[in-house]
């Protein structure tokens, strides 16, 4: 699950929340009913995030607030989506772009999301035009030689 440039969030959020409660990794794992080495690997980013049922156990064991629970659930959702893309062959640039988009979506209202999507569609059109101009310039240079 670990990559060079894509920040997976779940390990950082889980570790921060667990440490803020002064709960040892081994204690948390045993109370959640998972092997301590599994929790260690998850917190290092070497394993995928916990599933939804296990996250509910973390929320109970660590007695997380609604806001903290939402942060943990969102981090798991983010990492699952980005990790899935990586497993399907997405480049690091593609994964970073999607990760950034997910972060933006999390903070925007529906109208703002529509505006962002319209902006991205305009950027796509502009990029296509620039790419076409680059090809035309190359053909012109070949024709002139």
mmCIF file with all atom_site columns, C-alpha atoms in Angstrom:
data_model
loop_
_atom_site.group_PDB
_atom_site.id
_atom_site.type_symbol
_atom_site.label_atom_id
_atom_site.label_alt_id
_atom_site.label_comp_id
_atom_site.label_asym_id
_atom_site.label_entity_id
_atom_site.label_seq_id
_atom_site.pdbx_PDB_ins_code
_atom_site.Cartn_x
_atom_site.Cartn_y
_atom_site.Cartn_z
_atom_site.occupancy
_atom_site.B_iso_or_equiv
_atom_site.pdbx_formal_charge
_atom_site.auth_seq_id
_atom_site.auth_comp_id
_atom_site.auth_asym_id
_atom_site.auth_atom_id
_atom_site.pdbx_PDB_model_num
ATOM 1   C CA . UNK A 1 1   ? 0.000   0.000  0.000   1.00 0.00 ? 1   UNK A CA 1
ATOM 2   C CA . UNK A 1 2   ? 2.889   2.340  0.653   1.00 0.00 ? 2   UNK A CA 1
ATOM 3   C CA . UNK A 1 3   ? 3.999   4.548  -2.270  1.00 0.00 ? 3   UNK A CA 1
ATOM 4   C CA . UNK A 1 4   ? 6.686   7.177  -2.659  1.00 0.00 ? 4   UNK A CA 1
ATOM 5   C CA . UNK A 1 5   ? 4.697   10.355 -3.162  1.00 0.00 ? 5   UNK A CA 1
ATOM 6   C CA . UNK A 1 6   ? 1.038   9.591  -2.448  1.00 0.00 ? 6   UNK A CA 1
ATOM 7   C CA . UNK A 1 7   ? 0.245   10.319 1.189   1.00 0.00 ? 7   UNK A CA 1
ATOM 8   C CA . UNK A 1 8   ? -2.015  7.664  2.599   1.00 0.00 ? 8   UNK A CA 1
ATOM 9   C CA . UNK A 1 9   ? -3.974  9.256  5.389   1.00 0.00 ? 9   UNK A CA 1
ATOM 10  C CA . UNK A 1 10  ? -5.421  6.388  7.396   1.00 0.00 ? 10  UNK A CA 1
ATOM 11  C CA . UNK A 1 11  ? -2.147  5.341  9.071   1.00 0.00 ? 11  UNK A CA 1
ATOM 12  C CA . UNK A 1 12  ? -1.421  8.909  10.188  1.00 0.00 ? 12  UNK A CA 1
ATOM 13  C CA . UNK A 1 13  ? -4.946  9.600  11.437  1.00 0.00 ? 13  UNK A CA 1
ATOM 14  C CA . UNK A 1 14  ? -5.267  6.280  13.261  1.00 0.00 ? 14  UNK A CA 1
ATOM 15  C CA . UNK A 1 15  ? -1.869  6.627  14.924  1.00 0.00 ? 15  UNK A CA 1
ATOM 16  C CA . UNK A 1 16  ? -2.526  10.230 15.953  1.00 0.00 ? 16  UNK A CA 1
ATOM 17  C CA . UNK A 1 17  ? -5.901  9.362  17.480  1.00 0.00 ? 17  UNK A CA 1
ATOM 18  C CA . UNK A 1 18  ? -4.574  6.306  19.296  1.00 0.00 ? 18  UNK A CA 1
ATOM 19  C CA . UNK A 1 19  ? -1.597  8.199  20.712  1.00 0.00 ? 19  UNK A CA 1
ATOM 20  C CA . UNK A 1 20  ? -3.794  11.139 21.760  1.00 0.00 ? 20  UNK A CA 1
ATOM 21  C CA . UNK A 1 21  ? -5.611  8.666  24.009  1.00 0.00 ? 21  UNK A CA 1
ATOM 22  C CA . UNK A 1 22  ? -2.324  7.253  25.361  1.00 0.00 ? 22  UNK A CA 1
ATOM 23  C CA . UNK A 1 23  ? -3.387  3.775  24.242  1.00 0.00 ? 23  UNK A CA 1
ATOM 24  C CA . UNK A 1 24  ? -0.600  1.368  23.385  1.00 0.00 ? 24  UNK A CA 1
ATOM 25  C CA . UNK A 1 25  ? -0.736  -0.217 19.951  1.00 0.00 ? 25  UNK A CA 1
ATOM 26  C CA . UNK A 1 26  ? -0.843  -3.715 21.440  1.00 0.00 ? 26  UNK A CA 1
ATOM 27  C CA . UNK A 1 27  ? -3.648  -2.775 23.846  1.00 0.00 ? 27  UNK A CA 1
ATOM 28  C CA . UNK A 1 28  ? -5.715  -1.226 21.068  1.00 0.00 ? 28  UNK A CA 1
ATOM 29  C CA . UNK A 1 29  ? -5.218  -4.259 18.814  1.00 0.00 ? 29  UNK A CA 1
ATOM 30  C CA . UNK A 1 30  ? -6.214  -6.731 21.504  1.00 0.00 ? 30  UNK A CA 1
ATOM 31  C CA . UNK A 1 31  ? -9.320  -4.707 22.430  1.00 0.00 ? 31  UNK A CA 1
ATOM 32  C CA . UNK A 1 32  ? -10.290 -4.608 18.740  1.00 0.00 ? 32  UNK A CA 1
ATOM 33  C CA . UNK A 1 33  ? -9.716  -8.331 18.383  1.00 0.00 ? 33  UNK A CA 1
ATOM 34  C CA . UNK A 1 34  ? -6.945  -8.098 15.810  1.00 0.00 ? 34  UNK A CA 1
ATOM 35  C CA . UNK A 1 35  ? -3.351  -9.264 15.908  1.00 0.00 ? 35  UNK A CA 1
ATOM 36  C CA . UNK A 1 36  ? -1.005  -6.508 17.150  1.00 0.00 ? 36  UNK A CA 1
ATOM 37  C CA . UNK A 1 37  ? 1.310   -7.079 14.167  1.00 0.00 ? 37  UNK A CA 1
ATOM 38  C CA . UNK A 1 38  ? -1.616  -6.316 11.854  1.00 0.00 ? 38  UNK A CA 1
ATOM 39  C CA . UNK A 1 39  ? -2.302  -3.001 13.595  1.00 0.00 ? 39  UNK A CA 1
ATOM 40  C CA . UNK A 1 40  ? 1.397   -2.196 13.472  1.00 0.00 ? 40  UNK A CA 1
ATOM 41  C CA . UNK A 1 41  ? 1.459   -2.832 9.707   1.00 0.00 ? 41  UNK A CA 1
ATOM 42  C CA . UNK A 1 42  ? -1.657  -0.699 9.210   1.00 0.00 ? 42  UNK A CA 1
ATOM 43  C CA . UNK A 1 43  ? -0.154  2.208  11.158  1.00 0.00 ? 43  UNK A CA 1
ATOM 44  C CA . UNK A 1 44  ? 3.039   1.944  9.081   1.00 0.00 ? 44  UNK A CA 1
ATOM 45  C CA . UNK A 1 45  ? 0.999   2.044  5.872   1.00 0.00 ? 45  UNK A CA 1
ATOM 46  C CA . UNK A 1 46  ? 2.085   -1.455 4.863   1.00 0.00 ? 46  UNK A CA 1
ATOM 47  C CA . UNK A 1 47  ? -1.499  -2.790 4.933   1.00 0.00 ? 47  UNK A CA 1
ATOM 48  C CA . UNK A 1 48  ? -4.783  -1.455 3.672   1.00 0.00 ? 48  UNK A CA 1
ATOM 49  C CA . UNK A 1 49  ? -7.082  0.434  6.057   1.00 0.00 ? 49  UNK A CA 1
ATOM 50  C CA . UNK A 1 50  ? -9.390  -1.462 8.349   1.00 0.00 ? 50  UNK A CA 1
ATOM 51  C CA . UNK A 1 51  ? -12.834 -2.374 7.043   1.00 0.00 ? 51  UNK A CA 1
ATOM 52  C CA . UNK A 1 52  ? -15.927 -0.492 8.202   1.00 0.00 ? 52  UNK A CA 1
ATOM 53  C CA . UNK A 1 53  ? -16.731 -2.935 11.023  1.00 0.00 ? 53  UNK A CA 1
ATOM 54  C CA . UNK A 1 54  ? -13.195 -2.745 12.368  1.00 0.00 ? 54  UNK A CA 1
ATOM 55  C CA . UNK A 1 55  ? -13.291 1.047  12.165  1.00 0.00 ? 55  UNK A CA 1
ATOM 56  C CA . UNK A 1 56  ? -16.430 0.977  14.312  1.00 0.00 ? 56  UNK A CA 1
ATOM 57  C CA . UNK A 1 57  ? -14.452 -1.053 16.847  1.00 0.00 ? 57  UNK A CA 1
ATOM 58  C CA . UNK A 1 58  ? -11.653 1.546  16.786  1.00 0.00 ? 58  UNK A CA 1
ATOM 59  C CA . UNK A 1 59  ? -14.219 4.296  17.348  1.00 0.00 ? 59  UNK A CA 1
ATOM 60  C CA . UNK A 1 60  ? -15.559 2.425  20.383  1.00 0.00 ? 60  UNK A CA 1
ATOM 61  C CA . UNK A 1 61  ? -12.178 1.370  21.788  1.00 0.00 ? 61  UNK A CA 1
ATOM 62  C CA . UNK A 1 62  ? -10.686 4.855  21.494  1.00 0.00 ? 62  UNK A CA 1
ATOM 63  C CA . UNK A 1 63  ? -13.987 6.571  22.388  1.00 0.00 ? 63  UNK A CA 1
ATOM 64  C CA . UNK A 1 64  ? -13.719 8.925  19.434  1.00 0.00 ? 64  UNK A CA 1
ATOM 65  C CA . UNK A 1 65  ? -15.869 12.015 19.058  1.00 0.00 ? 65  UNK A CA 1
ATOM 66  C CA . UNK A 1 66  ? -18.145 12.295 16.024  1.00 0.00 ? 66  UNK A CA 1
ATOM 67  C CA . UNK A 1 67  ? -15.637 14.593 14.335  1.00 0.00 ? 67  UNK A CA 1
ATOM 68  C CA . UNK A 1 68  ? -12.724 12.236 15.023  1.00 0.00 ? 68  UNK A CA 1
ATOM 69  C CA . UNK A 1 69  ? -14.754 9.245  13.811  1.00 0.00 ? 69  UNK A CA 1
ATOM 70  C CA . UNK A 1 70  ? -15.594 11.128 10.606  1.00 0.00 ? 70  UNK A CA 1
ATOM 71  C CA . UNK A 1 71  ? -11.903 11.950 10.071  1.00 0.00 ? 71  UNK A CA 1
ATOM 72  C CA . UNK A 1 72  ? -10.932 8.306  10.481  1.00 0.00 ? 72  UNK A CA 1
ATOM 73  C CA . UNK A 1 73  ? -13.706 7.066  8.188   1.00 0.00 ? 73  UNK A CA 1
ATOM 74  C CA . UNK A 1 74  ? -12.853 9.647  5.534   1.00 0.00 ? 74  UNK A CA 1
ATOM 75  C CA . UNK A 1 75  ? -9.152  8.759  5.685   1.00 0.00 ? 75  UNK A CA 1
ATOM 76  C CA . UNK A 1 76  ? -10.026 5.083  5.171   1.00 0.00 ? 76  UNK A CA 1
ATOM 77  C CA . UNK A 1 77  ? -12.308 5.965  2.243   1.00 0.00 ? 77  UNK A CA 1
ATOM 78  C CA . UNK A 1 78  ? -9.591  8.135  0.657   1.00 0.00 ? 78  UNK A CA 1
ATOM 79  C CA . UNK A 1 79  ? -6.936  5.470  1.037   1.00 0.00 ? 79  UNK A CA 1
ATOM 80  C CA . UNK A 1 80  ? -9.160  2.707  -0.330  1.00 0.00 ? 80  UNK A CA 1
ATOM 81  C CA . UNK A 1 81  ? -9.952  4.747  -3.459  1.00 0.00 ? 81  UNK A CA 1
ATOM 82  C CA . UNK A 1 82  ? -6.376  5.851  -4.080  1.00 0.00 ? 82  UNK A CA 1
ATOM 83  C CA . UNK A 1 83  ? -5.017  2.390  -3.249  1.00 0.00 ? 83  UNK A CA 1
ATOM 84  C CA . UNK A 1 84  ? -7.482  0.764  -5.652  1.00 0.00 ? 84  UNK A CA 1
ATOM 85  C CA . UNK A 1 85  ? -6.272  3.033  -8.431  1.00 0.00 ? 85  UNK A CA 1
ATOM 86  C CA . UNK A 1 86  ? -2.689  2.041  -7.662  1.00 0.00 ? 86  UNK A CA 1
ATOM 87  C CA . UNK A 1 87  ? -3.567  -1.639 -7.829  1.00 0.00 ? 87  UNK A CA 1
ATOM 88  C CA . UNK A 1 88  ? -5.232  -1.044 -11.202 1.00 0.00 ? 88  UNK A CA 1
ATOM 89  C CA . UNK A 1 89  ? -2.062  0.496  -12.647 1.00 0.00 ? 89  UNK A CA 1
ATOM 90  C CA . UNK A 1 90  ? -2.631  4.224  -12.137 1.00 0.00 ? 90  UNK A CA 1
ATOM 91  C CA . UNK A 1 91  ? 0.513   6.327  -12.234 1.00 0.00 ? 91  UNK A CA 1
ATOM 92  C CA . UNK A 1 92  ? 1.635   8.253  -9.174  1.00 0.00 ? 92  UNK A CA 1
ATOM 93  C CA . UNK A 1 93  ? 0.657   11.486 -10.936 1.00 0.00 ? 93  UNK A CA 1
ATOM 94  C CA . UNK A 1 94  ? -2.856  10.155 -11.541 1.00 0.00 ? 94  UNK A CA 1
ATOM 95  C CA . UNK A 1 95  ? -3.153  8.984  -7.949  1.00 0.00 ? 95  UNK A CA 1
ATOM 96  C CA . UNK A 1 96  ? -1.902  12.347 -6.637  1.00 0.00 ? 96  UNK A CA 1
ATOM 97  C CA . UNK A 1 97  ? -4.426  14.177 -8.829  1.00 0.00 ? 97  UNK A CA 1
ATOM 98  C CA . UNK A 1 98  ? -7.310  12.039 -7.565  1.00 0.00 ? 98  UNK A CA 1
ATOM 99  C CA . UNK A 1 99  ? -6.118  12.410 -3.962  1.00 0.00 ? 99  UNK A CA 1
ATOM 100 C CA . UNK A 1 100 ? -6.052  16.194 -4.329  1.00 0.00 ? 100 UNK A CA 1
ATOM 101 C CA . UNK A 1 101 ? -9.508  16.150 -5.884  1.00 0.00 ? 101 UNK A CA 1
ATOM 102 C CA . UNK A 1 102 ? -10.875 14.070 -3.024  1.00 0.00 ? 102 UNK A CA 1
ATOM 103 C CA . UNK A 1 103 ? -9.463  16.565 -0.536  1.00 0.00 ? 103 UNK A CA 1
ATOM 104 C CA . UNK A 1 104 ? -11.111 19.439 -2.407  1.00 0.00 ? 104 UNK A CA 1
ATOM 105 C CA . UNK A 1 105 ? -14.472 17.664 -2.645  1.00 0.00 ? 105 UNK A CA 1
ATOM 106 C CA . UNK A 1 106 ? -14.460 17.060 1.078   1.00 0.00 ? 106 UNK A CA 1
ATOM 107 C CA . UNK A 1 107 ? -14.451 20.790 1.803   1.00 0.00 ? 107 UNK A CA 1
ATOM 108 C CA . UNK A 1 108 ? -16.791 22.094 -0.908  1.00 0.00 ? 108 UNK A CA 1
ATOM 109 C CA . UNK A 1 109 ? -20.527 22.644 -1.024  1.00 0.00 ? 109 UNK A CA 1
ATOM 110 C CA . UNK A 1 110 ? -22.539 21.144 -3.931  1.00 0.00 ? 110 UNK A CA 1
ATOM 111 C CA . UNK A 1 111 ? -22.574 24.420 -5.928  1.00 0.00 ? 111 UNK A CA 1
ATOM 112 C CA . UNK A 1 112 ? -18.834 24.779 -5.459  1.00 0.00 ? 112 UNK A CA 1
ATOM 113 C CA . UNK A 1 113 ? -18.325 21.210 -6.678  1.00 0.00 ? 113 UNK A CA 1
ATOM 114 C CA . UNK A 1 114 ? -20.282 22.055 -9.848  1.00 0.00 ? 114 UNK A CA 1
ATOM 115 C CA . UNK A 1 115 ? -18.027 25.085 -10.360 1.00 0.00 ? 115 UNK A CA 1
ATOM 116 C CA . UNK A 1 116 ? -14.902 22.987 -9.823  1.00 0.00 ? 116 UNK A CA 1
ATOM 117 C CA . UNK A 1 117 ? -16.128 20.403 -12.326 1.00 0.00 ? 117 UNK A CA 1
ATOM 118 C CA . UNK A 1 118 ? -16.851 23.129 -14.898 1.00 0.00 ? 118 UNK A CA 1
ATOM 119 C CA . UNK A 1 119 ? -13.343 24.518 -14.372 1.00 0.00 ? 119 UNK A CA 1
ATOM 120 C CA . UNK A 1 120 ? -11.796 21.074 -14.847 1.00 0.00 ? 120 UNK A CA 1
ATOM 121 C CA . UNK A 1 121 ? -13.781 20.562 -18.045 1.00 0.00 ? 121 UNK A CA 1
ATOM 122 C CA . UNK A 1 122 ? -12.499 23.914 -19.347 1.00 0.00 ? 122 UNK A CA 1
ATOM 123 C CA . UNK A 1 123 ? -8.936  22.949 -18.414 1.00 0.00 ? 123 UNK A CA 1
ATOM 124 C CA . UNK A 1 124 ? -9.419  19.672 -20.331 1.00 0.00 ? 124 UNK A CA 1
ATOM 125 C CA . UNK A 1 125 ? -10.532 21.581 -23.437 1.00 0.00 ? 125 UNK A CA 1
ATOM 126 C CA . UNK A 1 126 ? -7.596  23.993 -23.119 1.00 0.00 ? 126 UNK A CA 1
ATOM 127 C CA . UNK A 1 127 ? -5.128  21.133 -22.676 1.00 0.00 ? 127 UNK A CA 1
ATOM 128 C CA . UNK A 1 128 ? -6.489  19.446 -25.812 1.00 0.00 ? 128 UNK A CA 1
ATOM 129 C CA . UNK A 1 129 ? -6.029  22.670 -27.782 1.00 0.00 ? 129 UNK A CA 1
ATOM 130 C CA . UNK A 1 130 ? -2.480  23.147 -26.514 1.00 0.00 ? 130 UNK A CA 1
ATOM 131 C CA . UNK A 1 131 ? -1.631  19.529 -27.356 1.00 0.00 ? 131 UNK A CA 1
ATOM 132 C CA . UNK A 1 132 ? -3.072  19.979 -30.855 1.00 0.00 ? 132 UNK A CA 1
ATOM 133 C CA . UNK A 1 133 ? -1.015  23.157 -31.340 1.00 0.00 ? 133 UNK A CA 1
ATOM 134 C CA . UNK A 1 134 ? 2.108   21.277 -30.272 1.00 0.00 ? 134 UNK A CA 1
ATOM 135 C CA . UNK A 1 135 ? 1.460   18.612 -32.902 1.00 0.00 ? 135 UNK A CA 1
ATOM 136 C CA . UNK A 1 136 ? 0.794   21.253 -35.578 1.00 0.00 ? 136 UNK A CA 1
ATOM 137 C CA . UNK A 1 137 ? 4.041   23.037 -34.742 1.00 0.00 ? 137 UNK A CA 1
ATOM 138 C CA . UNK A 1 138 ? 5.994   19.768 -34.998 1.00 0.00 ? 138 UNK A CA 1
ATOM 139 C CA . UNK A 1 139 ? 4.452   18.996 -38.409 1.00 0.00 ? 139 UNK A CA 1
ATOM 140 C CA . UNK A 1 140 ? 5.231   22.513 -39.618 1.00 0.00 ? 140 UNK A CA 1
ATOM 141 C CA . UNK A 1 141 ? 8.866   22.209 -38.511 1.00 0.00 ? 141 UNK A CA 1
ATOM 142 C CA . UNK A 1 142 ? 9.185   18.867 -40.346 1.00 0.00 ? 142 UNK A CA 1
ATOM 143 C CA . UNK A 1 143 ? 7.635   20.343 -43.481 1.00 0.00 ? 143 UNK A CA 1
ATOM 144 C CA . UNK A 1 144 ? 10.055  23.274 -43.421 1.00 0.00 ? 144 UNK A CA 1
ATOM 145 C CA . UNK A 1 145 ? 13.165  21.095 -43.288 1.00 0.00 ? 145 UNK A CA 1
#
